[in-house]
GROMACS .gro file of C-alpha atoms in nm:
model
  312
    1LEU     CA    1   5.539  30.588  11.096
    2ASN     CA    2   5.273  30.628  11.388
    3MET     CA    3   5.205  31.002  11.237
    4SER     CA    4   5.156  30.875  10.886
    5SER     CA    5   4.931  30.565  11.001
    6SER     CA    6   4.732  30.822  11.217
    7VAL     CA    7   4.664  31.068  10.921
    8MET     CA    8   4.578  30.745  10.682
    9ASN     CA    9   4.284  30.680  10.935
   10ILE     CA   10   4.166  31.028  10.958
   11SER     CA   11   3.933  30.993  10.682
   12GLU     CA   12   3.760  30.700  10.852
   13HIS     CA   13   3.643  30.914  11.159
   14LEU     CA   14   3.609  31.275  10.996
   15SER     CA   15   3.444  31.452  10.731
   16CYS     CA   16   3.713  31.597  10.493
   17PRO     CA   17   3.506  31.882  10.299
   18LEU     CA   18   3.766  31.936  10.046
   19GLY     CA   19   3.792  31.556   9.950
   20PHE     CA   20   3.659  31.489   9.613
   21GLY     CA   21   3.735  31.126   9.595
   22HIS     CA   22   3.888  30.845   9.779
   23TYR     CA   23   4.203  30.896   9.582
   24ASN     CA   24   4.323  31.221   9.741
   25ALA     CA   25   4.122  31.196  10.087
   26VAL     CA   26   4.422  31.161  10.277
   27ASP     CA   27   4.590  31.460  10.107
   28ILE     CA   28   4.322  31.688  10.136
   29CYS     CA   29   4.282  31.571  10.517
   30ILE     CA   30   4.665  31.659  10.572
   31LEU     CA   31   4.606  31.994  10.400
   32GLU     CA   32   4.298  32.072  10.616
   33THR     CA   33   4.508  31.976  10.956
   34VAL     CA   34   4.783  32.177  10.836
   35VAL     CA   35   4.542  32.497  10.767
   36ILE     CA   36   4.349  32.425  11.116
   37VAL     CA   37   4.675  32.371  11.322
   38LEU     CA   38   4.826  32.712  11.150
   39LEU     CA   39   4.521  32.929  11.225
   40THR     CA   40   4.503  32.789  11.576
   41PHE     CA   41   4.837  32.873  11.669
   42LEU     CA   42   4.826  33.246  11.510
   43ILE     CA   43   4.488  33.318  11.685
   44ILE     CA   44   4.614  33.214  11.992
   45ALA     CA   45   4.980  33.373  11.989
   46GLY     CA   46   4.843  33.696  11.810
   47ASN     CA   47   4.542  33.774  12.086
   48LEU     CA   48   4.801  33.672  12.374
   49THR     CA   49   5.004  33.924  12.244
   50VAL     CA   50   4.705  34.195  12.217
   51ILE     CA   51   4.621  34.118  12.596
   52PHE     CA   52   4.978  34.133  12.707
   53VAL     CA   53   5.032  34.469  12.535
   54PHE     CA   54   4.710  34.577  12.696
   55HIS     CA   55   4.819  34.479  13.030
   56CYS     CA   56   5.157  34.639  12.979
   57ALA     CA   57   5.049  34.983  12.876
   58PRO     CA   58   4.822  35.170  13.123
   59LEU     CA   59   4.785  35.466  12.879
   60LEU     CA   60   4.577  35.260  12.603
   61HIS     CA   61   4.300  35.228  12.905
   62HIS     CA   62   4.228  35.583  12.855
   63TYR     CA   63   4.050  35.506  12.544
   64THR     CA   64   3.705  35.378  12.593
   65THR     CA   65   3.715  35.164  12.314
   66SER     CA   66   3.996  34.940  12.453
   67TYR     CA   67   3.736  34.794  12.677
   68PHE     CA   68   3.555  34.667  12.353
   69ILE     CA   69   3.912  34.557  12.206
   70GLN     CA   70   4.003  34.370  12.504
   71THR     CA   71   3.676  34.206  12.500
   72MET     CA   72   3.745  34.109  12.143
   73ALA     CA   73   4.116  33.991  12.203
   74TYR     CA   74   3.954  33.751  12.457
   75ALA     CA   75   3.669  33.640  12.257
   76ASP     CA   76   3.915  33.567  11.967
   77LEU     CA   77   4.146  33.382  12.210
   78PHE     CA   78   3.873  33.134  12.317
   79VAL     CA   79   3.815  33.098  11.955
   80GLY     CA   80   4.180  32.968  11.899
   81VAL     CA   81   4.149  32.776  12.209
   82SER     CA   82   3.833  32.617  12.080
   83CYS     CA   83   3.970  32.539  11.757
   84LEU     CA   84   4.201  32.290  11.947
   85VAL     CA   85   3.919  32.066  11.937
   86PRO     CA   86   3.915  31.981  11.567
   87THR     CA   87   4.282  32.019  11.556
   88LEU     CA   88   4.331  31.727  11.813
   89SER     CA   89   4.061  31.521  11.633
   90LEU     CA   90   4.220  31.576  11.304
   91LEU     CA   91   4.530  31.466  11.455
   92HIS     CA   92   4.345  31.161  11.559
   93TYR     CA   93   4.320  31.215  11.935
   94SER     CA   94   3.977  31.131  12.083
   95THR     CA   95   3.795  31.406  12.254
   96GLY     CA   96   3.625  31.142  12.483
   97VAL     CA   97   3.277  31.298  12.421
   98HIS     CA   98   3.012  31.169  12.169
   99GLU     CA   99   3.055  31.340  11.815
  100SER     CA  100   2.729  31.503  11.779
  101LEU     CA  101   2.761  31.663  12.154
  102THR     CA  102   3.136  31.769  12.044
  103CYS     CA  103   3.034  31.947  11.714
  104GLN     CA  104   2.712  32.066  11.873
  105VAL     CA  105   2.898  32.237  12.175
  106PHE     CA  106   3.198  32.315  11.927
  107GLY     CA  107   2.959  32.528  11.652
  108TYR     CA  108   2.771  32.693  11.943
  109ILE     CA  109   3.066  32.822  12.106
  110ILE     CA  110   3.235  32.950  11.819
  111SER     CA  111   2.942  33.101  11.684
  112VAL     CA  112   2.881  33.295  12.027
  113LEU     CA  113   3.241  33.433  12.016
  114LYS     CA  114   3.235  33.557  11.687
  115SER     CA  115   2.896  33.725  11.767
  116VAL     CA  116   3.053  33.884  12.049
  117SER     CA  117   3.327  34.048  11.805
  118MET     CA  118   3.071  34.144  11.569
  119ALA     CA  119   2.862  34.327  11.849
  120CYS     CA  120   3.193  34.476  11.974
  121LEU     CA  121   3.265  34.625  11.658
  122ALA     CA  122   2.897  34.779  11.644
  123CYS     CA  123   2.954  34.908  11.989
  124ILE     CA  124   3.294  35.074  11.892
  125SER     CA  125   3.154  35.267  11.564
  126VAL     CA  126   2.854  35.386  11.804
  127ASP     CA  127   3.126  35.486  12.066
  128ARG     CA  128   3.324  35.680  11.821
  129TYR     CA  129   2.998  35.841  11.668
  130LEU     CA  130   2.920  35.966  12.011
  131ALA     CA  131   3.288  36.079  12.080
  132ILE     CA  132   3.256  36.283  11.755
  133THR     CA  133   2.914  36.408  11.759
  134LYS     CA  134   2.887  36.477  12.132
  135PRO     CA  135   3.240  36.598  12.228
  136LEU     CA  136   3.131  36.793  12.528
  137SER     CA  137   2.892  36.530  12.681
  138TYR     CA  138   3.072  36.233  12.578
  139ASN     CA  139   3.233  36.179  12.936
  140GLN     CA  140   2.910  36.177  13.090
  141LEU     CA  141   2.740  35.941  12.868
  142VAL     CA  142   2.998  35.697  12.817
  143THR     CA  143   3.125  35.598  13.170
  144PRO     CA  144   3.333  35.285  13.269
  145CYS     CA  145   3.025  35.156  13.446
  146ARG     CA  146   2.825  35.171  13.140
  147LEU     CA  147   3.080  35.006  12.920
  148ARG     CA  148   3.090  34.699  13.155
  149ILE     CA  149   2.727  34.663  13.139
  150CYS     CA  150   2.728  34.702  12.771
  151ILE     CA  151   2.990  34.434  12.728
  152ILE     CA  152   2.800  34.180  13.002
  153LEU     CA  153   2.465  34.239  12.771
  154ILE     CA  154   2.680  34.158  12.462
  155TRP     CA  155   2.784  33.800  12.602
  156ILE     CA  156   2.430  33.741  12.725
  157TYR     CA  157   2.255  33.838  12.398
  158SER     CA  158   2.529  33.656  12.221
  159CYS     CA  159   2.451  33.328  12.415
  160LEU     CA  160   2.072  33.348  12.404
  161ILE     CA  161   2.061  33.413  12.052
  162PHE     CA  162   2.224  33.083  11.915
  163LEU     CA  163   2.068  32.867  12.204
  164PRO     CA  164   1.755  32.770  11.988
  165SER     CA  165   2.029  32.561  11.799
  166PHE     CA  166   2.043  32.309  12.091
  167PHE     CA  167   1.670  32.226  12.061
  168GLY     CA  168   1.653  32.123  11.725
  169TRP     CA  169   1.587  32.471  11.532
  170GLY     CA  170   1.842  32.528  11.268
  171LYS     CA  171   2.228  32.515  11.279
  172PRO     CA  172   2.421  32.808  11.388
  173GLY     CA  173   2.709  32.780  11.162
  174TYR     CA  174   2.963  32.528  10.953
  175HIS     CA  175   3.234  32.554  11.232
  176GLY     CA  176   3.192  32.197  11.338
  177ASP     CA  177   3.168  32.054  11.008
  178ILE     CA  178   3.504  31.913  11.036
  179PHE     CA  179   3.308  31.626  11.222
  180GLU     CA  180   3.120  31.407  10.992
  181TRP     CA  181   2.809  31.419  11.201
  182CYS     CA  182   2.782  31.785  11.186
  183ALA     CA  183   2.831  31.768  10.782
  184THR     CA  184   2.593  31.483  10.729
  185SER     CA  185   2.331  31.495  11.003
  186TRP     CA  186   2.324  31.817  11.148
  187LEU     CA  187   2.135  32.040  10.870
  188THR     CA  188   2.072  32.405  10.808
  189ASN     CA  189   1.716  32.594  10.892
  190ALA     CA  190   1.635  32.879  10.643
  191TYR     CA  191   1.430  33.021  10.913
  192PHE     CA  192   1.690  32.996  11.175
  193THR     CA  193   1.937  33.156  10.935
  194GLY     CA  194   1.702  33.431  10.862
  195PHE     CA  195   1.664  33.456  11.235
  196ILE     CA  196   2.018  33.508  11.301
  197VAL     CA  197   2.069  33.761  10.995
  198CYS     CA  198   1.765  33.968  11.122
  199LEU     CA  199   1.891  33.967  11.498
  200LEU     CA  200   2.265  33.987  11.458
  201TYR     CA  201   2.420  34.018  11.109
  202ALA     CA  202   2.175  34.298  10.962
  203PRO     CA  203   2.154  34.513  11.268
  204ALA     CA  204   2.533  34.515  11.321
  205ALA     CA  205   2.598  34.604  10.951
  206PHE     CA  206   2.371  34.873  10.957
  207VAL     CA  207   2.487  35.047  11.304
  208ILE     CA  208   2.834  35.024  11.143
  209CYS     CA  209   2.762  35.176  10.816
  210PHE     CA  210   2.543  35.446  10.962
  211THR     CA  211   2.784  35.536  11.221
  212TYR     CA  212   3.103  35.533  10.999
  213PHE     CA  213   2.928  35.734  10.719
  214HIS     CA  214   2.827  36.039  10.938
  215ILE     CA  215   3.178  35.994  11.149
  216PHE     CA  216   3.383  36.054  10.808
  217LYS     CA  217   3.113  36.306  10.700
  218ILE     CA  218   3.167  36.517  10.984
  219CYS     CA  219   3.533  36.490  10.980
  220ARG     CA  220   3.550  36.588  10.632
  221GLN     CA  221   3.331  36.902  10.673
  222HIS     CA  222   3.565  36.985  10.998
  223THR     CA  223   3.853  36.969  10.783
  224LYS     CA  224   3.703  37.181  10.503
  225GLU     CA  225   3.611  37.441  10.746
  226ILE     CA  226   3.954  37.469  10.888
  227ASN     CA  227   4.111  37.458  10.544
  228GLU     CA  228   3.866  37.794  10.458
  229ARG     CA  229   3.975  37.950  10.774
  230ARG     CA  230   4.318  37.888  10.707
  231ALA     CA  231   4.290  38.052  10.370
  232ARG     CA  232   4.104  38.363  10.507
  233PHE     CA  233   4.326  38.386  10.819
  234PRO     CA  234   4.660  38.244  10.793
  235SER     CA  235   4.786  38.254  11.151
  236HIS     CA  236   4.916  38.025  11.409
  237GLU     CA  237   4.591  38.026  11.620
  238VAL     CA  238   4.395  37.881  11.325
  239ASP     CA  239   4.717  37.621  11.269
  240ALA     CA  240   4.695  37.526  11.607
  241ALA     CA  241   4.323  37.503  11.618
  242GLY     CA  242   4.323  37.270  11.308
  243ASP     CA  243   4.592  37.029  11.456
  244THR     CA  244   4.405  36.990  11.777
  245GLY     CA  245   4.047  36.925  11.640
  246HIS     CA  246   3.879  36.603  11.505
  247SER     CA  247   4.216  36.503  11.328
  248PRO     CA  248   4.321  36.231  11.586
  249ASP     CA  249   3.968  36.090  11.611
  250ARG     CA  250   3.961  36.091  11.251
  251ARG     CA  251   4.279  35.867  11.268
  252TYR     CA  252   4.145  35.649  11.521
  253ALA     CA  253   3.828  35.609  11.339
  254MET     CA  254   4.027  35.500  11.022
  255VAL     CA  255   4.201  35.221  11.219
  256LEU     CA  256   3.891  35.095  11.371
  257PHE     CA  257   3.732  35.110  11.008
  258ARG     CA  258   3.992  34.916  10.850
  259ILE     CA  259   3.917  34.648  11.157
  260THR     CA  260   3.562  34.643  11.078
  261SER     CA  261   3.602  34.630  10.688
  262VAL     CA  262   3.858  34.331  10.706
  263PHE     CA  263   3.615  34.169  10.953
  264TYR     CA  264   3.320  34.205  10.699
  265VAL     CA  265   3.541  34.138  10.422
  266LEU     CA  266   3.644  33.796  10.568
  267TRP     CA  267   3.279  33.696  10.697
  268LEU     CA  268   3.073  33.808  10.398
  269PRO     CA  269   3.171  33.489  10.195
  270TYR     CA  270   3.057  33.268  10.498
  271ILE     CA  271   2.720  33.451  10.571
  272ILE     CA  272   2.634  33.463  10.172
  273TYR     CA  273   2.712  33.072  10.155
  274PHE     CA  274   2.540  33.013  10.475
  275LEU     CA  275   2.211  33.178  10.329
  276LEU     CA  276   2.246  33.002   9.982
  277GLU     CA  277   2.292  32.678  10.179
  278SER     CA  278   2.014  32.718  10.430
  279SER     CA  279   1.801  32.783  10.129
  280ARG     CA  280   1.912  32.458   9.956
  281ILE     CA  281   2.033  32.680   9.677
  282LEU     CA  282   2.383  32.560   9.679
  283GLU     CA  283   2.556  32.294   9.871
  284ASN     CA  284   2.947  32.255   9.846
  285PRO     CA  285   3.182  32.102  10.104
  286ALA     CA  286   3.455  32.265   9.989
  287LEU     CA  287   3.301  32.619   9.970
  288SER     CA  288   3.145  32.530  10.346
  289PHE     CA  289   3.535  32.469  10.456
  290LEU     CA  290   3.692  32.736  10.305
  291THR     CA  291   3.446  33.021  10.371
  292THR     CA  292   3.436  32.883  10.743
  293TRP     CA  293   3.788  32.897  10.825
  294LEU     CA  294   3.831  33.231  10.625
  295ALA     CA  295   3.574  33.359  10.864
  296ILE     CA  296   3.759  33.225  11.151
  297SER     CA  297   4.094  33.375  11.028
  298ASN     CA  298   3.971  33.704  11.124
  299SER     CA  299   4.048  33.641  11.492
  300PHE     CA  300   4.421  33.665  11.387
  301CYS     CA  301   4.386  33.923  11.157
  302ASN     CA  302   4.253  34.183  11.412
  303CYS     CA  303   4.603  34.155  11.583
  304VAL     CA  304   4.805  34.253  11.230
  305ILE     CA  305   4.554  34.541  11.170
  306TYR     CA  306   4.660  34.692  11.535
  307SER     CA  307   5.024  34.652  11.454
  308LEU     CA  308   5.049  34.805  11.096
  309SER     CA  309   4.770  35.072  11.159
  310ASN     CA  310   4.906  35.214  11.524
  311SER     CA  311   5.287  35.176  11.622
  312VAL     CA  312   5.184  35.272  11.974
   0.00000   0.00000   0.00000
């Protein structure tokens, strides 16, 4: 009974983006609560599993991309921990902080964490590109020290790019719109949105498209040459050379390509709606909620892709 009474009072304290009227506002708030609580649990449990696997499997550290994958896992884990804020709010627990500050900090943190994931995906694609295009000098180009510096720069850049939102220039995203103040008083800005797209979304997407296009082009050309050699000189030496060529790199690149593809499939609706709403072309609370939490669900999807793509 206490839980029911608490849920009945949710609509008085929080914005319910999917509510289309007072009649079903409570039901919609309950649905939102279930979605957010479930995603929070899956994100935290999934990424803790990934971190645990890396900790218990030292052989995985031989891959240079493990630095970026672990960084993504920690960033996604913090996303899940941050989602406890709207979860507790929907369950009618006071955060003890002013609502405007709570949703500003929450929106900023989630945006920074997802920026880290996006930048890591771009760096992973560059790493695989160097591994395939410059195999002989790869170990000299990509060193553990340089990888650590790159990860530090990713975190610094992600923190700085969303910082103007604290000074009244736009809104970093819709992650805080579960709070009424964020939904009604904190408005988006077309210039700030364009700033984020030009300095984060577009460059990351361009780098990923460029590198993976050339990776698969090189691998396809390599496979074609091996098949031609097998046709001309059917010997064990050629077969052995073909089996130890770029095939492992291509398989590994495919796994990372799936992770990247799922990331952009889940984030593309959010980015498109973000652009449309910032330009005052479209404003729909239901779309805001759905696209936001669809994008945040990517923090759990990575864990599933690791498991399905690579048994090791």
